[in-house]
Coordinates of C-alpha atoms and ligand atoms in Angstrom, one line a residue:
Chain A
M1 CA 3.6 191.2 119.4
E2 CA 3.4 191.7 115.7
A3 CA 4.7 188.3 115.0
N4 CA 2.5 185.5 113.6
H5 CA 1.0 183.2 116.1
K6 CA 2.0 179.6 115.5
I7 CA -0.1 178.2 118.3
R8 CA -3.2 179.6 119.8
V9 CA -4.9 178.0 122.8
E10 CA -8.5 179.0 123.3
N11 CA -10.6 178.3 126.4
L12 CA -8.7 175.1 127.2
S13 CA -9.8 173.3 130.3
L14 CA -8.6 169.9 131.4
R15 CA -10.2 167.8 134.1
V16 CA -9.0 164.7 135.8
N17 CA -11.6 162.9 138.0
G18 CA -13.6 166.1 138.5
H19 CA -10.4 168.0 139.4
E20 CA -9.7 170.9 137.1
I21 CA -6.0 170.9 136.2
L22 CA -6.1 173.5 133.5
K23 CA -8.7 176.3 133.9
D24 CA -9.8 178.2 130.8
I25 CA -6.4 178.7 129.3
N26 CA -6.0 181.3 126.6
V27 CA -2.5 181.8 125.2
S28 CA -0.8 182.7 121.9
I29 CA 2.6 181.5 121.0
P30 CA 4.6 183.5 118.4
E31 CA 6.3 181.9 115.5
N32 CA 10.1 181.6 115.4
K33 CA 10.5 182.8 119.0
I34 CA 11.2 181.1 122.3
T35 CA 8.1 181.1 124.5
V36 CA 8.8 180.2 128.1
I37 CA 6.1 178.7 130.3
L38 CA 6.9 179.6 133.8
G39 CA 5.3 178.7 137.1
P40 CA 5.8 176.7 140.3
S41 CA 5.8 172.9 140.0
G42 CA 2.3 171.3 139.9
C43 CA 0.7 174.3 138.2
G44 CA 0.0 172.5 135.0
K45 CA 2.9 173.4 132.7
T46 CA 3.6 169.8 131.6
T47 CA -0.1 169.1 131.1
L48 CA -0.6 172.2 128.9
M49 CA 2.4 171.1 126.8
K50 CA 1.1 167.6 126.5
S51 CA -2.3 168.8 125.2
M52 CA -0.5 170.7 122.5
N53 CA 0.7 167.5 120.8
R54 CA -2.3 165.4 122.0
L55 CA -0.2 163.2 124.3
T56 CA -3.2 163.7 126.6
D57 CA -5.0 161.2 124.4
I58 CA -3.1 158.3 126.0
Y59 CA -4.5 159.2 129.5
P60 CA -8.2 158.5 129.2
E61 CA -8.8 160.0 132.6
M62 CA -7.9 163.4 131.2
H63 CA -10.9 165.3 129.7
V64 CA -9.9 168.1 127.5
R65 CA -12.2 170.9 126.3
G66 CA -11.5 174.0 124.2
R67 CA -9.5 174.6 121.1
I68 CA -5.8 174.5 120.2
L69 CA -5.1 176.1 116.9
I70 CA -1.9 175.3 115.1
D71 CA -1.5 177.2 111.9
E72 CA -5.1 178.2 112.4
E73 CA -6.2 174.5 112.4
D74 CA -7.9 173.1 115.5
I75 CA -6.0 170.0 116.4
L76 CA -8.3 168.9 119.3
N77 CA -11.5 168.7 117.4
T78 CA -10.4 167.1 114.2
H79 CA -10.6 163.8 112.4
K80 CA -7.1 164.4 111.1
D81 CA -4.6 161.6 111.9
V82 CA -3.0 162.3 115.3
T83 CA 0.4 161.0 114.2
A84 CA 0.5 163.7 111.5
I85 CA -0.3 166.3 114.1
R86 CA 2.5 165.0 116.4
K87 CA 5.0 165.0 113.6
K88 CA 4.7 168.8 113.5
M89 CA 6.3 168.9 116.9
G90 CA 9.4 167.6 118.5
L91 CA 9.3 166.8 122.2
L92 CA 12.0 167.0 124.7
S93 CA 11.1 165.7 128.1
Q94 CA 12.3 166.4 131.6
R95 CA 14.8 163.5 131.4
P96 CA 15.9 162.0 128.1
Y97 CA 14.1 158.9 126.9
P98 CA 16.3 157.5 124.1
L99 CA 14.8 154.6 122.2
P100 CA 16.1 151.2 123.1
M101 CA 18.2 150.9 120.0
S102 CA 21.5 152.1 118.5
I103 CA 22.4 155.8 118.3
Y104 CA 21.9 155.6 114.5
N105 CA 18.5 154.0 114.8
N106 CA 17.3 156.5 117.3
I107 CA 17.5 159.1 114.6
A108 CA 16.5 156.7 111.7
F109 CA 13.4 155.5 113.5
G110 CA 11.6 158.8 113.0
L111 CA 12.7 158.9 109.4
R112 CA 11.6 155.3 108.7
I113 CA 8.1 155.8 110.2
S114 CA 7.8 158.8 107.9
G115 CA 8.5 156.5 105.0
R116 CA 12.1 157.4 104.3
K117 CA 13.9 154.0 104.1
K118 CA 16.7 154.4 101.5
R119 CA 20.0 153.5 103.2
D120 CA 22.2 156.3 101.8
L121 CA 19.5 158.9 102.4
L122 CA 19.2 157.7 106.0
D123 CA 22.9 157.9 106.5
K124 CA 23.0 161.5 105.3
R125 CA 20.0 162.6 107.3
V126 CA 21.3 160.9 110.5
E127 CA 24.5 162.8 110.1
H128 CA 22.7 166.0 109.4
Y129 CA 20.5 165.9 112.5
L130 CA 23.3 164.8 114.8
K131 CA 25.3 167.8 113.6
Q132 CA 22.3 170.0 114.2
A133 CA 22.2 168.8 117.8
S134 CA 26.0 169.2 118.2
L135 CA 26.4 165.6 118.8
W136 CA 28.0 164.3 115.6
E137 CA 31.7 164.9 116.6
E138 CA 31.2 162.9 119.8
V139 CA 29.4 159.9 118.3
K140 CA 30.4 159.6 114.7
G141 CA 32.7 156.6 115.5
R142 CA 30.1 154.7 117.5
L143 CA 26.8 155.1 115.7
R144 CA 26.0 151.4 116.1
E145 CA 26.4 151.4 119.9
P146 CA 23.3 151.5 122.0
A147 CA 22.0 154.9 122.9
S148 CA 22.0 153.8 126.6
S149 CA 25.8 154.0 126.5
L150 CA 25.7 157.8 126.2
S151 CA 25.9 160.2 129.1
I152 CA 22.6 161.9 130.2
G153 CA 23.6 165.2 128.5
Q154 CA 24.4 163.4 125.3
Q155 CA 21.2 161.4 125.5
Q156 CA 19.2 164.7 125.7
R157 CA 21.0 166.1 122.6
L158 CA 20.2 162.7 120.9
C159 CA 16.6 163.2 121.8
L160 CA 16.7 166.7 120.3
A161 CA 18.2 165.3 117.1
R162 CA 15.6 162.6 117.0
G163 CA 12.9 165.1 117.4
L164 CA 14.3 167.3 114.7
A165 CA 14.5 164.3 112.3
V166 CA 10.8 164.1 111.9
D167 CA 11.0 167.6 110.4
P168 CA 8.8 169.5 112.9
E169 CA 8.0 173.2 112.9
I170 CA 7.6 173.4 116.7
I171 CA 9.8 172.2 119.5
L172 CA 8.2 171.5 122.8
A173 CA 10.7 171.2 125.6
D174 CA 9.6 170.3 129.2
E175 CA 12.3 171.4 131.6
P176 CA 14.9 169.8 129.2
T177 CA 17.8 170.7 131.4
S178 CA 16.6 169.7 134.8
A179 CA 18.4 166.3 134.7
L180 CA 21.6 167.7 133.2
D181 CA 24.9 169.1 134.5
P182 CA 25.6 172.8 134.1
I183 CA 27.7 172.3 131.0
S184 CA 25.2 170.2 129.2
S185 CA 22.5 172.6 130.2
Q186 CA 24.4 175.4 128.6
E187 CA 24.8 173.5 125.4
I188 CA 21.1 172.8 125.2
E189 CA 20.3 176.5 125.9
K190 CA 22.8 177.6 123.2
K191 CA 21.2 175.2 120.8
F192 CA 17.7 176.7 121.4
L193 CA 19.0 180.2 120.6
D194 CA 20.3 178.8 117.3
L195 CA 17.2 176.8 116.5
K196 CA 14.6 179.6 116.9
Q197 CA 15.6 180.9 113.5
D198 CA 13.8 177.9 112.0
Y199 CA 11.5 176.6 114.7
T200 CA 8.9 177.8 117.1
I201 CA 10.1 176.8 120.5
V202 CA 8.0 176.3 123.6
L203 CA 10.1 175.8 126.7
V204 CA 8.8 174.9 130.2
T205 CA 11.0 175.8 133.0
H206 CA 10.9 176.8 136.6
I207 CA 14.4 178.3 136.6
L208 CA 13.9 182.0 136.5
R209 CA 17.4 182.8 135.2
Q210 CA 17.0 180.3 132.4
A211 CA 13.8 181.9 131.4
A212 CA 15.4 185.4 131.5
R213 CA 18.3 184.1 129.3
L214 CA 16.1 182.5 126.7
A215 CA 12.6 183.9 126.6
D216 CA 11.2 186.2 123.9
H217 CA 7.8 185.7 125.3
V218 CA 6.6 184.5 128.7
I219 CA 3.5 182.7 129.9
F220 CA 3.2 182.6 133.7
M221 CA 1.0 180.0 135.2
Y222 CA -0.2 179.5 138.7
L223 CA -2.6 176.7 140.0
G224 CA -3.8 175.7 136.6
E225 CA -4.4 179.2 135.4
V226 CA -2.5 181.6 133.1
I227 CA -1.9 184.7 135.3
E228 CA 0.1 186.7 132.8
Q229 CA 1.6 186.5 129.3
A230 CA 3.8 189.2 127.8
P231 CA 7.0 189.8 125.9
A232 CA 10.0 188.9 128.1
E233 CA 11.1 192.5 128.6
E234 CA 7.8 193.6 129.8
F235 CA 7.2 190.5 131.9
F236 CA 10.5 190.7 133.8
H237 CA 10.6 194.5 134.2
H238 CA 7.0 195.5 134.5
P239 CA 5.0 192.5 135.9
R240 CA 1.3 193.4 136.0
T241 CA 0.0 191.2 138.8
E242 CA 0.9 190.8 142.5
I243 CA 1.4 187.0 142.1
T244 CA 3.9 187.5 139.3
R245 CA 5.8 190.1 141.4
A246 CA 5.9 187.6 144.3
Y247 CA 7.1 184.8 142.1
L248 CA 9.8 186.9 140.5
K249 CA 11.0 187.9 144.0
G250 CA 11.2 184.2 144.8
S251 CA 8.5 184.1 147.5
I252 CA 6.3 181.5 145.7
N253 CA 7.5 178.0 145.1
Chain B
M1 CA 13.9 165.3 180.5
R2 CA 16.4 165.2 177.8
R3 CA 18.1 162.2 179.3
Y4 CA 14.8 160.4 179.6
L5 CA 14.0 161.0 176.0
S6 CA 17.4 159.9 174.8
K7 CA 17.1 156.7 176.9
E8 CA 13.7 156.0 175.3
Y9 CA 15.3 156.6 172.0
T10 CA 18.2 154.2 172.5
F11 CA 15.7 151.6 173.7
R12 CA 13.7 151.9 170.5
R13 CA 16.8 151.8 168.5
K14 CA 17.9 148.6 170.2
I15 CA 14.5 146.9 169.5
Q16 CA 14.8 147.9 165.9
V17 CA 18.3 146.4 165.6
Y18 CA 17.1 143.1 167.1
E19 CA 14.0 143.1 164.9
E20 CA 16.2 143.5 161.9
L21 CA 18.5 140.8 163.0
F22 CA 15.6 138.4 163.7
F23 CA 14.1 138.9 160.2
R24 CA 17.4 138.6 158.5
L25 CA 17.9 135.3 160.3
I26 CA 14.5 134.0 159.3
M27 CA 15.2 134.9 155.7
L28 CA 18.6 133.3 155.7
L29 CA 17.1 130.1 157.2
A30 CA 14.4 130.0 154.6
S31 CA 16.9 130.5 151.8
L32 CA 19.1 127.8 153.1
L33 CA 16.2 125.4 153.4
I34 CA 15.2 125.9 149.8
A35 CA 18.7 125.6 148.5
L36 CA 19.2 122.4 150.5
V37 CA 16.0 120.8 149.2
L38 CA 16.9 121.7 145.6
L39 CA 20.4 120.4 146.0
Q40 CA 19.0 117.2 147.5
I41 CA 16.7 116.7 144.6
V42 CA 19.4 117.3 142.0
W43 CA 21.9 115.2 144.0
S44 CA 19.6 112.2 144.2
I45 CA 18.7 112.3 140.5
F46 CA 22.4 112.5 139.6
R47 CA 23.4 109.8 142.1
E48 CA 20.8 107.3 140.8
G49 CA 21.0 108.3 137.1
V50 CA 24.5 109.4 136.1
G51 CA 25.9 105.9 136.0
S52 CA 23.4 104.8 133.4
V53 CA 23.8 107.7 131.1
S54 CA 25.7 106.5 128.1
W55 CA 26.4 107.4 124.5
E56 CA 24.3 104.5 123.4
M57 CA 21.3 105.8 125.4
L58 CA 21.5 109.2 123.9
T59 CA 21.8 108.1 120.3
N60 CA 19.5 105.1 119.9
T61 CA 15.8 104.6 119.9
P62 CA 14.5 101.7 122.0
K63 CA 15.3 98.2 120.6
G64 CA 13.3 95.1 121.2
G65 CA 13.3 94.2 124.9
F66 CA 14.4 97.7 126.0
Y67 CA 11.7 97.9 128.6
F68 CA 13.0 94.7 130.1
G69 CA 16.5 96.1 130.5
K70 CA 17.9 95.2 127.1
E71 CA 19.5 97.3 124.3
G72 CA 18.5 100.6 123.0
G73 CA 18.2 104.3 124.1
I74 CA 15.8 107.1 124.6
L75 CA 16.6 109.2 121.6
N76 CA 12.9 109.1 120.7
A77 CA 12.0 110.7 124.0
I78 CA 14.7 113.3 123.8
I79 CA 13.8 114.4 120.3
G80 CA 10.1 114.1 121.1
S81 CA 10.5 116.4 124.1
L82 CA 12.5 118.9 122.1
Y83 CA 9.8 118.9 119.4
L84 CA 7.1 119.3 122.0
G85 CA 8.9 122.0 123.9
L86 CA 10.0 124.0 120.9
G87 CA 6.7 123.7 119.1
A88 CA 4.7 124.7 122.2
T89 CA 7.0 127.6 123.0
L90 CA 6.8 128.9 119.4
L91 CA 3.0 128.7 119.3
A92 CA 2.7 130.3 122.7
F93 CA 5.1 133.1 121.8
V94 CA 3.5 134.1 118.5
T95 CA 0.1 134.1 120.2
G96 CA 1.2 135.5 123.6
L97 CA 3.4 138.4 122.5
P98 CA 0.6 140.3 120.7
V99 CA -1.7 139.6 123.6
A100 CA 0.8 141.1 126.1
L101 CA 1.4 144.1 123.9
F102 CA -2.3 144.6 123.3
M103 CA -2.9 144.6 127.1
N104 CA -0.3 147.3 127.6
T105 CA -1.2 149.6 124.7
W106 CA -4.7 149.5 123.2
L107 CA -6.3 148.0 126.3
A108 CA -4.2 149.9 128.8
P109 CA -6.7 152.8 129.3
R110 CA -9.2 150.2 130.6
K111 CA -7.3 149.5 133.8
R112 CA -9.9 147.4 135.5
L113 CA -10.3 145.1 132.5
V114 CA -6.6 144.7 132.2
N115 CA -6.3 143.8 135.8
L116 CA -9.1 141.3 135.4
V117 CA -7.2 139.7 132.5
R118 CA -4.1 139.6 134.6
F119 CA -5.9 138.0 137.5
T120 CA -7.4 135.4 135.2
L121 CA -4.1 134.6 133.7
D122 CA -2.5 134.2 137.1
L123 CA -5.4 131.8 138.0
L124 CA -4.7 129.8 134.8
W125 CA -1.1 129.7 135.7
G126 CA -2.0 128.0 138.9
I127 CA -4.2 125.3 137.4
P128 CA -2.5 121.8 137.6
S129 CA -1.4 120.6 134.3
I130 CA -3.4 117.3 134.5
V131 CA -6.5 119.5 134.1
Y132 CA -5.0 120.9 130.8
G133 CA -4.3 117.3 129.8
A134 CA -7.8 116.2 130.5
F135 CA -9.2 119.3 128.7
G136 CA -7.0 118.6 125.7
F137 CA -8.1 115.0 125.7
A138 CA -11.8 116.0 125.8
L139 CA -11.1 118.4 123.0
M140 CA -9.4 115.8 120.9
I141 CA -12.3 113.4 121.3
A142 CA -14.8 116.1 120.4
L143 CA -12.8 117.1 117.3
G144 CA -11.8 113.6 116.4
I145 CA -8.0 114.2 116.5
K146 CA -5.7 111.3 117.3
A147 CA -3.1 111.4 120.0
S148 CA -0.2 113.1 118.2
L149 CA 2.7 115.6 118.4
L150 CA 0.4 118.4 117.2
A151 CA -2.2 117.7 119.9
G152 CA 0.6 117.7 122.5
I153 CA 2.0 120.9 121.2
I154 CA -1.4 122.6 121.4
V155 CA -2.1 121.5 124.9
L156 CA 1.4 122.4 126.1
A157 CA 1.0 125.8 124.4
L158 CA -2.2 126.4 126.3
L159 CA -0.5 125.3 129.5
I160 CA 2.4 127.8 129.1
L161 CA 0.4 130.6 127.5
P162 CA -0.4 132.3 130.8
I163 CA 3.2 132.1 131.8
M164 CA 4.3 133.6 128.5
I165 CA 1.8 136.4 128.5
R166 CA 2.3 137.4 132.2
A167 CA 6.1 137.3 132.1
I168 CA 6.2 139.5 129.0
D169 CA 3.4 141.7 130.5
E170 CA 5.5 142.3 133.7
G171 CA 8.3 143.6 131.5
L172 CA 5.9 145.9 129.6
K173 CA 4.4 147.1 132.8
A174 CA 7.9 148.1 134.0
S175 CA 8.6 150.1 130.8
P176 CA 8.5 153.8 131.7
P177 CA 5.5 155.9 130.5
G178 CA 8.0 158.5 129.4
L179 CA 9.3 156.2 126.7
T180 CA 5.8 155.6 125.4
E181 CA 5.2 159.4 125.3
A182 CA 8.5 160.0 123.6
T183 CA 7.7 157.4 120.9
Y184 CA 4.2 158.8 120.3
A185 CA 5.6 162.3 120.2
L186 CA 7.6 161.2 117.1
G187 CA 4.4 160.5 115.4
A188 CA 4.6 156.7 115.8
T189 CA 1.5 154.5 115.6
T190 CA 0.6 152.1 118.4
S191 CA 1.9 149.2 116.4
E192 CA 5.2 150.9 115.7
L193 CA 5.4 151.6 119.4
S194 CA 4.6 148.0 120.2
F195 CA 6.8 146.1 117.8
S196 CA 9.7 148.5 117.3
V197 CA 10.1 150.1 120.7
L198 CA 8.4 148.1 123.5
T199 CA 9.5 144.7 122.3
R200 CA 13.1 146.0 122.2
Q201 CA 12.9 147.6 125.6
C202 CA 11.5 144.4 127.1
L203 CA 13.8 142.0 125.2
P204 CA 15.4 140.6 128.3
H205 CA 11.9 140.0 129.8
I206 CA 10.8 138.4 126.6
L207 CA 13.7 136.0 126.5
T208 CA 13.1 135.1 130.1
A209 CA 9.4 134.5 129.3
I210 CA 10.4 132.2 126.4
L211 CA 12.9 130.2 128.5
L212 CA 10.6 129.9 131.5
S213 CA 7.8 128.7 129.2
F214 CA 10.1 126.3 127.4
G215 CA 11.3 124.9 130.8
R216 CA 7.8 124.3 131.9
A217 CA 6.7 122.8 128.6
I218 CA 9.5 120.3 128.2
G219 CA 9.2 119.1 131.8
D220 CA 5.5 118.6 132.0
A221 CA 4.2 115.0 132.0
A222 CA 0.5 115.4 132.8
S223 CA -0.5 117.4 129.8
V224 CA 1.1 115.0 127.3
L225 CA -0.1 111.9 129.1
F226 CA -3.3 111.6 127.2
T227 CA -2.5 113.7 124.2
T228 CA 0.7 112.6 122.5
G229 CA 0.5 108.8 122.8
F230 CA 3.9 107.1 123.2
T231 CA 6.0 105.5 120.6
D232 CA 9.5 104.0 120.1
N233 CA 9.9 106.0 116.9
I234 CA 11.0 109.5 116.3
P235 CA 7.9 111.3 114.8
T236 CA 8.4 112.6 111.3
S237 CA 5.2 114.6 111.1
L238 CA 2.9 116.6 113.3
G239 CA 0.2 113.9 113.0
Q240 CA 2.3 111.1 114.5
P241 CA 2.4 110.2 118.1
T242 CA 5.5 111.0 120.0
A243 CA 7.5 110.0 123.1
S244 CA 8.7 112.5 125.6
L245 CA 11.2 112.5 128.5
P246 CA 8.8 113.1 131.3
L247 CA 6.7 110.1 130.2
A248 CA 9.8 108.0 129.6
I249 CA 10.7 108.7 133.2
F250 CA 7.2 108.0 134.4
F251 CA 6.8 104.6 132.5
Q252 CA 10.3 103.3 133.4
L253 CA 10.1 104.3 137.0
S254 CA 7.1 102.2 137.5
S255 CA 8.9 99.1 136.2
P256 CA 9.9 96.4 138.7
I257 CA 13.2 95.8 136.8
P258 CA 16.2 97.6 138.4
E259 CA 17.9 98.4 135.1
V260 CA 14.8 100.0 133.7
K261 CA 14.4 102.0 136.9
E262 CA 18.0 103.2 136.6
R263 CA 17.3 104.3 133.1
A264 CA 14.4 106.4 134.4
Y265 CA 16.9 108.3 136.5
A266 CA 19.2 108.6 133.6
A267 CA 16.3 110.2 131.6
A268 CA 15.7 112.5 134.5
V269 CA 19.4 113.5 134.4
I270 CA 19.1 114.3 130.7
L271 CA 16.0 116.4 131.3
T272 CA 17.6 118.2 134.2
V273 CA 20.7 118.9 132.1
I274 CA 18.6 120.3 129.2
I275 CA 16.8 122.6 131.6
L276 CA 20.1 123.6 133.2
I277 CA 21.5 124.5 129.8
I278 CA 18.4 126.5 129.0
S279 CA 18.7 128.4 132.2
I280 CA 22.4 129.2 131.7
L281 CA 21.8 130.3 128.1
S282 CA 18.9 132.5 129.3
R283 CA 21.3 134.2 131.6
I284 CA 23.9 134.8 128.9
F285 CA 21.3 136.0 126.4
T286 CA 19.5 138.2 128.9
N287 CA 22.8 140.0 129.6
K288 CA 23.7 140.2 126.0
Y289 CA 20.4 141.6 124.8
S290 CA 19.8 144.0 127.6
R291 CA 22.5 146.3 126.2
N292 CA 19.9 148.3 124.2
T293 CA 17.5 148.5 127.1
I294 CA 17.2 152.0 128.6
K295 CA 17.5 151.8 132.3
F296 CA 15.7 154.1 134.7
Ligands
LIG1 N1 -2.6 161.7 134.9 C1 -2.9 162.5 135.9 N2 -3.8 162.1 136.8 C2 -4.1 162.9 137.9 N3 -3.6 164.1 138.1 C3 -2.6 164.5 137.3 C4 -2.2 163.7 136.1 N4 -1.3 164.4 135.5 C5 -1.0 165.5 136.2 N5 -1.9 165.6 137.3 C6 -1.9 166.7 138.2 O1 -2.0 167.9 137.5 C7 -1.3 168.9 138.1 C8 -0.4 169.6 137.2 O2 0.7 168.7 136.8 P1 1.8 169.1 135.8 O3 1.2 169.5 134.6 O4 2.7 167.9 135.7 O5 2.5 170.3 136.6 P2 3.9 171.0 136.3 O6 4.5 170.4 135.0 O7 3.6 172.4 136.2 O8 4.8 170.7 137.5 C9 -0.6 168.3 139.3 O9 -1.3 168.7 140.5 C10 -0.7 166.8 139.1 O10 -0.8 166.1 140.2
LIG2 MG1 6.3 169.3 134.8

């Protein structure tokens, strides 16, 4: 745990209609590592992730308190432009949501809204990010076709490329393989292992084996609370709490 | 005991089957009835009118004595109607699209307000067009505007605005929250989300909204009755009065002269064909432009 902490969440609570969905969350997420958020469904994993890039802003019923520090800067209580905060993070959701435009424009969109509009530069960048998401070979001949014509697995990799194109430092991935077939899931997992050299990755999953394969660091949540956080080794081999042990044995779900 | 239960079960099951059959029958009858009435209307228009549709009628403005059955055509009404329909649709679109987008982005967190707006628009949708005509007329008098193409376009635009907004709104409502989240997550602003992503996602709905609105605008008689005037000439500016197909039908149908009456039906045929073409085009375009839409 000597690594730098890219994200620190301090005393974060989130209420919806008087119902506390996140209860006093305190976690640290190390830089250039894969941090897995584990926990049974409904425990608040998605919500925690959404507060990290302020997607909670678009749900006015969500009341957020506490601090989230990214590079030591509180992103919750700031007058800084929220779009700049979000550009620091790429998001992969549970199922892919490509933009309703061509494959090319899915990548170029993020570049254009960041002010890069020169045609030859766009071409180069689009190719670069599609390669980074291992999608280039499959789509290089059909860049002008709609993204909706891709398979789900390809769409998810397109979403990854699209997220990388806004040049983030962090990748937030919310059960990114849950809609995918085993082969596509493997590709995404492999990609994450490559990408952690350059990115801080936060991965939500409820698949224990996936967590074991990928995690450097684990955060275990249960009913809106963080029960345990530890390096992966320690978490899987020496769980500290009774709930964690029960979860690892498969008796909570 | 078990036999008793299973008997009970088969009895229930039977009732369910009959119930299903009964409602399917009712739906089938209702659909048939509607189809029949529609066909009857179209058939009677074509039967009475198709004989009088001629090239001369489509390409000439009325000559002297036209309204007594003499020479001329209704080009003035055809062009007038196209001007009115296109103008009103354009005006309603450029004002309605931002409203629909606004309702679904900036205003979306205030759910009750948005629902109130929706309710109001639905109410406006249901108001008879003669009321819009009268309102437009009163407004024209108050502002000192003459009966003209522009006045007609404005009143028709008001008439179709609720349709335009609500039809686009329905498309936006159906757009998945995940797409909005994904777009925001890229660091997009709300206007980038609205105009680059949501409008594309809802393009089929937007086209449907445009064509629905156009169909309503071009076919409406009551809103143009007091507001456009009527003339035998094709208008050359927005300030001039204009003829329109619905009014041409209305005026000629009330004539006692059989030739003129026939021409009313011919005008109805032309109007029907225009609307038919629009509907078919809308189908084609909707299919063509839904290729980018992400389906869920
Ligand atoms: N917008 C919302 N309004 C009300 N309740 C919500 C909302 N979003 C999430 N919740 C509730 O918060 C809890 C946590 O949800 P979520 O973060 O999606 O869990 P997870 O991703 O771990 O499955 C759930 O009980 C869910 O019903
Ligand atoms: Mg979730």
